[in-house]
């Protein structure tokens, strides 16, 4: 125990994330079982960062096409649905999609409303398109929606595609394979009435990388896939985040080393400001000779390349670790490798990783 009562062999790791029951269990359970270096242990804490507002309108406008006329009232004519598949790169996009679907089924005594909703639900359950997901967490959330409302759809990606860079080529291969399939039934879902390849719909937040749209639309003529994007949620910083972050940092100021893990670009500026690393006049981190970088013992990890790129582009800050996979194992492995490489031991770290403003 040091002079301020903080366990000398504990390493606080702050997960800047609004938690769900699942994410809390996964990260806490995994990190508590890890020892990044001999005789040191993680002490994980969640700090809620973001508030999300869903935008149902673009989703509902797509779902309306499910209510179009068909020779079979309980089935959907594949050619009437405008998209051959949906793309999700975050759990929040899945949450927005799920929320929009359930908004179609209000409690109502109006027979006409109930009849329309029932028809949409039956046709929704006959939809047979791929649902592409980045990373295992997004895939798990999507599979829950799929199991309840979209039983004929398939979830693709997940563990095999932990980033947009990995999901994009997977989509190219998978979607084009369906479109060129000898199975007329499967092929019909990716083709419009003229037999041309349908576009994919990318459900995204306000801040997202363009890796997937660029990769799919710049492929060869035969492989090229048109991507339409809709913003289905907006994100703002929680008003309680700055004070909570400051309180946590102050309480652990005597820790031998601290880690902060960023899950979203939105928290970046506030984090750097709270740490005293951001020059408010330029909105860039201080140069490498500034005192804030001397004997630095607080380090930053990113859950993936989107946040890493945002921090670099907007603040001139290079995160210390970018997780190879967006999950607890990816985070802990990246931190462990960093600490071993820097030879961390005792109450100080030889790493400064100062930034050039």
XYZ file of C-alpha atoms in Angstrom:
357
model
C 0.000 0.000 0.000
C 1.458 3.402 -0.911
C 1.119 6.659 1.050
C -2.286 7.407 -0.489
C -3.700 3.976 0.259
C -3.609 2.658 -3.321
C -2.440 -0.979 -3.703
C 1.100 -0.730 -5.073
C 0.754 -3.885 -7.164
C -2.563 -2.906 -8.807
C -2.793 -1.292 -12.220
C -6.000 0.707 -12.732
C -7.412 0.186 -16.212
C -10.236 2.572 -17.042
C -12.609 1.388 -19.740
C -14.210 4.508 -21.203
C -17.414 2.805 -22.092
C -21.102 2.762 -21.284
C -21.592 -0.776 -20.099
C -24.115 -3.451 -20.781
C -24.414 -6.506 -18.561
C -22.562 -8.593 -21.116
C -19.668 -6.202 -21.729
C -19.207 -5.651 -17.984
C -18.953 -9.384 -17.381
C -16.642 -10.080 -20.305
C -14.126 -7.299 -19.638
C -14.162 -7.497 -15.859
C -13.877 -11.279 -15.764
C -11.057 -11.384 -18.281
C -8.996 -8.477 -16.951
C -9.208 -9.627 -13.337
C -7.743 -12.962 -14.427
C -4.752 -11.362 -16.150
C -1.338 -10.305 -14.828
C 0.353 -8.036 -17.388
C 3.743 -8.272 -15.661
C 4.946 -10.282 -12.663
C 3.254 -9.411 -9.366
C 1.006 -6.775 -10.935
C -2.745 -7.067 -11.428
C -5.387 -5.147 -13.342
C -8.056 -3.236 -11.464
C -10.741 -2.549 -14.102
C -13.194 0.340 -13.837
C -15.916 1.417 -16.269
C -16.509 5.121 -16.868
C -19.707 5.871 -18.830
C -18.779 8.210 -21.650
C -21.495 8.465 -24.229
C -25.184 8.992 -24.682
C -26.835 7.734 -27.856
C -29.897 8.956 -29.707
C -31.432 6.607 -32.257
C -32.718 7.763 -35.619
C -35.498 5.383 -36.661
C -36.604 7.193 -39.820
C -34.109 5.771 -42.365
C -34.614 2.252 -40.991
C -38.393 2.497 -41.039
C -38.388 3.823 -44.593
C -36.539 0.675 -45.667
C -38.805 -1.600 -43.669
C -41.846 -0.002 -45.311
C -40.874 -1.794 -48.507
C -41.739 -5.025 -46.694
C -45.361 -3.955 -46.745
C -45.533 -3.646 -50.511
C -47.961 -5.815 -52.438
C -47.114 -9.441 -53.058
C -48.848 -12.456 -54.588
C -48.415 -14.156 -51.208
C -49.570 -11.945 -48.305
C -47.382 -13.703 -45.737
C -44.225 -13.662 -47.859
C -41.965 -10.997 -49.272
C -41.211 -10.857 -52.994
C -37.382 -10.758 -52.968
C -37.268 -8.267 -55.829
C -39.342 -5.743 -53.855
C -36.809 -5.370 -51.036
C -34.262 -2.748 -52.183
C -31.122 -4.174 -50.538
C -29.283 -7.471 -50.781
C -27.812 -7.204 -47.289
C -27.153 -4.949 -44.308
C -23.839 -3.856 -42.789
C -23.268 -3.121 -39.090
C -19.964 -1.922 -37.654
C -21.079 -1.169 -34.072
C -23.392 -2.499 -31.377
C -25.143 0.874 -31.297
C -26.162 0.481 -34.932
C -27.637 -2.908 -34.034
C -29.430 -1.337 -31.060
C -30.890 1.367 -33.319
C -32.020 -1.267 -35.824
C -33.592 -3.396 -33.110
C -35.323 -0.393 -31.554
C -36.761 0.626 -34.934
C -38.089 -2.886 -35.569
C -39.856 -3.043 -32.231
C -41.334 0.420 -32.732
C -43.421 -1.143 -35.505
C -45.366 -3.206 -33.019
C -47.071 -0.773 -30.640
C -49.749 -1.840 -28.262
C -52.890 -0.744 -30.044
C -56.563 -1.626 -30.223
C -56.798 -0.364 -33.782
C -57.466 -3.386 -35.977
C -55.973 -1.723 -39.039
C -52.707 -0.917 -37.294
C -52.392 -4.414 -35.873
C -53.097 -5.990 -39.245
C -50.404 -3.925 -40.980
C -47.870 -4.673 -38.224
C -48.665 -8.358 -38.372
C -48.158 -8.399 -42.145
C -44.826 -6.582 -41.833
C -43.675 -9.017 -39.137
C -44.553 -12.070 -41.253
C -42.707 -10.662 -44.234
C -39.794 -9.587 -42.050
C -39.436 -13.183 -40.919
C -39.226 -14.322 -44.543
C -36.334 -11.959 -45.334
C -33.287 -13.985 -46.448
C -30.336 -11.639 -46.680
C -26.876 -11.596 -45.079
C -26.282 -9.320 -42.089
C -22.599 -8.332 -41.998
C -21.030 -7.470 -38.620
C -17.648 -6.145 -37.499
C -16.270 -8.025 -34.504
C -17.722 -10.614 -32.120
C -19.619 -8.174 -29.873
C -21.553 -6.643 -32.769
C -22.211 -10.121 -34.167
C -23.566 -11.366 -30.825
C -25.944 -8.417 -30.572
C -27.041 -8.938 -34.180
C -27.643 -12.653 -33.670
C -30.071 -11.845 -30.867
C -32.112 -9.672 -33.242
C -31.799 -12.256 -35.997
C -32.987 -15.077 -33.755
C -36.125 -13.213 -32.707
C -37.167 -11.281 -35.805
C -35.052 -12.351 -38.794
C -34.809 -16.152 -38.579
C -34.083 -16.634 -42.280
C -31.192 -14.141 -42.372
C -27.586 -15.080 -41.655
C -24.991 -13.176 -39.630
C -21.609 -13.010 -41.360
C -18.245 -11.670 -40.175
C -17.998 -11.438 -36.395
C -14.960 -13.305 -35.098
C -13.562 -13.520 -38.624
C -13.740 -9.766 -39.141
C -12.625 -7.730 -36.143
C -12.290 -4.508 -38.123
C -13.701 -2.802 -41.207
C -10.470 -3.642 -43.028
C -11.164 -7.347 -42.510
C -14.915 -7.227 -43.070
C -14.744 -5.429 -46.447
C -12.973 -8.243 -48.369
C -15.148 -10.821 -46.617
C -18.252 -9.005 -47.918
C -16.849 -8.857 -51.448
C -16.228 -12.586 -51.495
C -19.410 -13.671 -49.724
C -21.921 -11.358 -51.421
C -20.595 -11.941 -54.924
C -20.641 -15.692 -54.304
C -24.352 -15.475 -53.464
C -25.083 -13.328 -56.495
C -23.352 -15.746 -58.864
C -24.799 -18.823 -57.159
C -26.552 -21.511 -59.163
C -29.224 -21.459 -56.465
C -31.893 -19.278 -58.035
C -33.672 -18.824 -54.704
C -30.562 -17.485 -52.951
C -29.572 -15.380 -55.962
C -33.013 -13.734 -56.108
C -32.382 -11.886 -52.848
C -29.318 -10.111 -54.249
C -30.899 -9.231 -57.608
C -33.493 -6.655 -58.602
C -36.179 -7.256 -61.236
C -33.679 -6.548 -64.004
C -31.275 -9.128 -62.595
C -28.722 -6.511 -61.530
C -26.865 -6.732 -58.239
C -28.652 -4.955 -55.417
C -26.780 -2.456 -53.225
C -25.958 -3.097 -49.571
C -27.204 -0.805 -46.810
C -24.622 0.423 -44.300
C -26.222 1.407 -40.975
C -23.750 3.723 -39.286
C -23.227 6.372 -36.650
C -22.263 9.968 -37.344
C -18.565 9.141 -37.007
C -17.387 6.129 -38.953
C -14.627 5.121 -41.317
C -15.304 4.894 -45.040
C -13.208 1.739 -45.447
C -16.127 -0.534 -46.326
C -17.889 1.749 -48.860
C -14.589 2.648 -50.554
C -13.399 -0.963 -50.750
C -16.691 -2.328 -52.101
C -17.295 0.425 -54.647
C -13.719 0.492 -55.949
C -13.499 -3.235 -56.703
C -13.403 -4.540 -60.280
C -16.529 -4.073 -62.391
C -17.570 -7.690 -61.878
C -17.007 -7.597 -58.122
C -18.122 -4.045 -57.401
C -20.926 -3.546 -54.856
C -22.838 -0.309 -54.428
C -23.158 0.783 -50.796
C -25.773 3.178 -49.494
C -25.163 4.725 -46.087
C -27.702 5.891 -43.508
C -26.971 7.463 -40.121
C -29.057 5.567 -37.562
C -27.697 7.039 -34.334
C -25.945 10.124 -33.024
C -23.543 10.226 -30.117
C -22.792 12.909 -27.546
C -20.577 12.983 -24.474
C -22.375 12.301 -21.204
C -22.516 15.476 -19.095
C -21.209 13.474 -16.118
C -18.161 12.113 -17.943
C -15.671 14.981 -17.353
C -16.220 15.146 -13.579
C -16.241 11.361 -13.187
C -13.046 10.988 -15.219
C -11.307 13.717 -13.215
C -12.380 12.068 -9.965
C -11.061 8.654 -11.047
C -7.755 10.073 -12.266
C -7.271 12.029 -9.040
C -8.025 8.967 -6.902
C -5.410 6.886 -8.730
C -2.730 9.546 -9.236
C -0.279 7.593 -7.086
C -0.706 4.326 -8.990
C 2.563 2.990 -10.462
C 0.961 2.901 -13.897
C -2.523 3.526 -15.316
C -4.272 2.600 -18.527
C -7.248 4.190 -20.238
C -9.028 2.299 -23.011
C -10.997 4.361 -25.531
C -13.932 2.678 -27.261
C -15.177 5.679 -29.238
C -13.637 8.803 -30.821
C -16.154 11.022 -29.010
C -14.325 10.804 -25.671
C -10.908 11.625 -27.130
C -10.703 15.382 -26.644
C -12.107 15.350 -23.111
C -9.712 12.568 -22.129
C -6.617 14.423 -23.356
C -7.803 17.635 -21.712
C -8.404 15.914 -18.366
C -4.921 14.409 -18.484
C -3.394 17.851 -19.127
C -1.964 16.752 -22.470
C -4.057 18.962 -24.741
C -3.094 22.503 -25.700
C -6.505 24.174 -25.613
C -5.273 26.989 -27.853
C -4.444 24.665 -30.760
C -6.612 21.635 -29.875
C -3.487 19.501 -30.392
C -1.403 17.628 -27.835
C 1.652 19.422 -26.511
C 5.002 18.942 -28.218
C 7.487 16.293 -27.130
C 9.474 18.687 -24.870
C 6.511 19.645 -22.700
C 6.661 18.694 -19.029
C 3.493 16.605 -19.276
C 5.411 13.838 -21.052
C 8.185 13.490 -18.451
C 8.149 10.204 -16.536
C 4.728 9.428 -17.929
C 2.936 6.568 -16.200
C -0.517 6.981 -17.759
C -1.059 5.291 -21.104
C -3.860 5.061 -23.644
C -5.159 2.088 -25.607
C -7.655 2.145 -28.467
C -10.227 -0.568 -29.109
C -9.515 -0.384 -32.846
C -8.186 1.597 -35.822
C -11.172 3.966 -36.158
C -10.510 5.571 -32.785
C -6.738 5.401 -33.271
C -7.029 7.281 -36.561
C -9.395 9.865 -35.073
C -7.010 10.649 -32.200
C -4.112 11.044 -34.602
C -5.965 13.156 -37.153
C -7.812 15.460 -34.760
C -5.373 15.878 -31.884
C -1.981 14.746 -33.187
C -1.988 12.026 -30.541
C -0.655 8.523 -31.076
C -2.276 5.953 -28.804
C 0.159 3.641 -27.051
C -1.746 0.493 -27.997
C -4.308 -0.325 -30.672
C -6.018 -3.643 -29.935
C -5.551 -6.162 -32.743
C -9.030 -7.498 -31.970
C -11.879 -5.430 -30.462
C -12.443 -7.635 -27.422
C -11.070 -8.124 -23.882
C -8.357 -10.484 -25.093
C -7.215 -8.012 -27.756
C -7.001 -5.181 -25.230
C -5.108 -7.124 -22.563
C -2.698 -8.688 -25.054
C -1.830 -5.316 -26.563
C -1.187 -3.782 -23.153
C 0.863 -6.772 -22.000
C 3.067 -6.633 -25.110
C 3.576 -2.894 -24.676
C 4.611 -3.216 -21.037
C 6.968 -6.101 -21.704
C 8.560 -4.250 -24.624
C 9.086 -1.146 -22.487
C 10.482 -3.191 -19.603
C 8.033 -1.846 -17.046
C 8.995 -2.639 -13.469
C 8.639 -1.012 -10.082
C 6.984 2.362 -9.611
C 8.140 3.990 -12.823
C 7.950 3.339 -16.526
C 10.712 4.123 -18.974
C 8.179 4.811 -21.706
C 7.240 8.374 -22.514
C 5.929 8.047 -26.057
C 5.737 11.831 -26.300
C 3.879 13.430 -29.127
C 4.873 16.110 -31.538
C 2.277 18.821 -31.728
